[in-house]
mmCIF file of C-alpha atoms in Angstrom:
data_model
loop_
_atom_site.group_PDB
_atom_site.id
_atom_site.type_symbol
_atom_site.label_atom_id
_atom_site.label_comp_id
_atom_site.label_asym_id
_atom_site.label_seq_id
_atom_site.Cartn_x
_atom_site.Cartn_y
_atom_site.Cartn_z
ATOM 1 C CA MET A 1 5.377 -14.580 -34.354
ATOM 2 C CA GLN A 2 8.634 -16.119 -33.408
ATOM 3 C CA TRP A 3 7.572 -19.601 -33.948
ATOM 4 C CA GLU A 4 6.211 -18.723 -37.458
ATOM 5 C CA VAL A 5 9.551 -17.453 -38.080
ATOM 6 C CA GLU A 6 11.732 -20.546 -36.317
ATOM 7 C CA ALA A 7 9.624 -23.064 -38.176
ATOM 8 C CA LEU A 8 10.537 -21.407 -41.907
ATOM 9 C CA ASP A 9 12.970 -23.110 -44.029
ATOM 10 C CA PRO A 10 16.371 -21.328 -42.867
ATOM 11 C CA THR A 11 17.024 -20.402 -46.850
ATOM 12 C CA GLU A 12 13.667 -19.263 -46.813
ATOM 13 C CA LEU A 13 13.873 -16.807 -43.709
ATOM 14 C CA GLN A 14 17.283 -15.441 -45.093
ATOM 15 C CA ARG A 15 15.202 -14.923 -49.094
ATOM 16 C CA LEU A 16 12.625 -12.949 -47.307
ATOM 17 C CA VAL A 17 15.112 -11.122 -44.384
ATOM 18 C CA LEU A 18 16.952 -9.807 -47.547
ATOM 19 C CA ALA A 19 14.256 -8.909 -49.535
ATOM 20 C CA ALA A 20 12.497 -6.964 -46.897
ATOM 21 C CA ALA A 21 15.534 -5.716 -45.661
ATOM 22 C CA PRO A 22 17.970 -3.873 -48.671
ATOM 23 C CA TYR A 23 19.851 -1.083 -46.262
ATOM 24 C CA ILE A 24 21.353 -4.749 -44.235
ATOM 25 C CA ASP A 25 24.947 -4.793 -43.825
ATOM 26 C CA ARG A 26 25.095 -8.075 -45.714
ATOM 27 C CA ARG A 27 29.123 -8.744 -44.364
ATOM 28 C CA ILE A 28 27.549 -8.580 -40.810
ATOM 29 C CA LEU A 29 24.814 -10.832 -41.842
ATOM 30 C CA THR A 30 27.113 -13.101 -44.053
ATOM 31 C CA GLU A 31 28.904 -13.406 -40.367
ATOM 32 C CA GLN A 32 25.541 -14.116 -38.213
ATOM 33 C CA ILE A 33 24.380 -16.586 -40.548
ATOM 34 C CA ALA A 34 27.868 -18.186 -40.531
ATOM 35 C CA GLU A 35 27.576 -18.207 -36.940
ATOM 36 C CA GLU A 36 24.135 -19.954 -36.245
ATOM 37 C CA GLU A 37 25.107 -22.294 -38.646
ATOM 38 C CA ARG A 38 28.139 -22.988 -36.809
ATOM 39 C CA GLN A 39 26.324 -23.439 -33.273
ATOM 40 C CA ARG A 40 23.694 -25.648 -35.214
ATOM 41 C CA GLY A 41 26.860 -28.083 -35.874
ATOM 42 C CA GLN A 42 28.176 -28.018 -32.257
ATOM 43 C CA LEU A 43 24.596 -28.875 -31.105
ATOM 44 C CA ARG A 44 23.873 -31.293 -33.601
ATOM 45 C CA ALA A 45 27.240 -33.226 -32.750
ATOM 46 C CA PHE A 46 26.350 -32.760 -29.023
ATOM 47 C CA THR A 47 22.529 -34.284 -29.339
ATOM 48 C CA GLU A 48 24.164 -37.181 -31.504
ATOM 49 C CA GLY A 49 26.273 -38.158 -28.720
ATOM 50 C CA TRP A 50 23.308 -38.890 -26.602
ATOM 51 C CA PRO A 51 22.684 -42.289 -26.200
ATOM 52 C CA PRO A 52 19.556 -43.333 -27.448
ATOM 53 C CA GLU A 53 16.171 -43.743 -25.488
ATOM 54 C CA PRO A 54 15.833 -46.793 -23.500
ATOM 55 C CA PRO A 55 12.457 -48.581 -24.306
ATOM 56 C CA THR A 56 9.477 -48.029 -22.404
ATOM 57 C CA GLY A 57 6.533 -50.897 -21.541
ATOM 58 C CA PRO A 58 7.483 -54.033 -19.634
#
């Protein structure tokens, strides 16, 4: 199940969560989504700093 959820577009996943859980605290959800976006940005910046893969083969 987790793989399927991770494969969803984040916007679609958020839409499904909001539709399925009308009693969710939306302020906390909004904060959590913002934190996850911040973490994704940090990870993206970190990996963009890696050197390119060296060519393989002879």
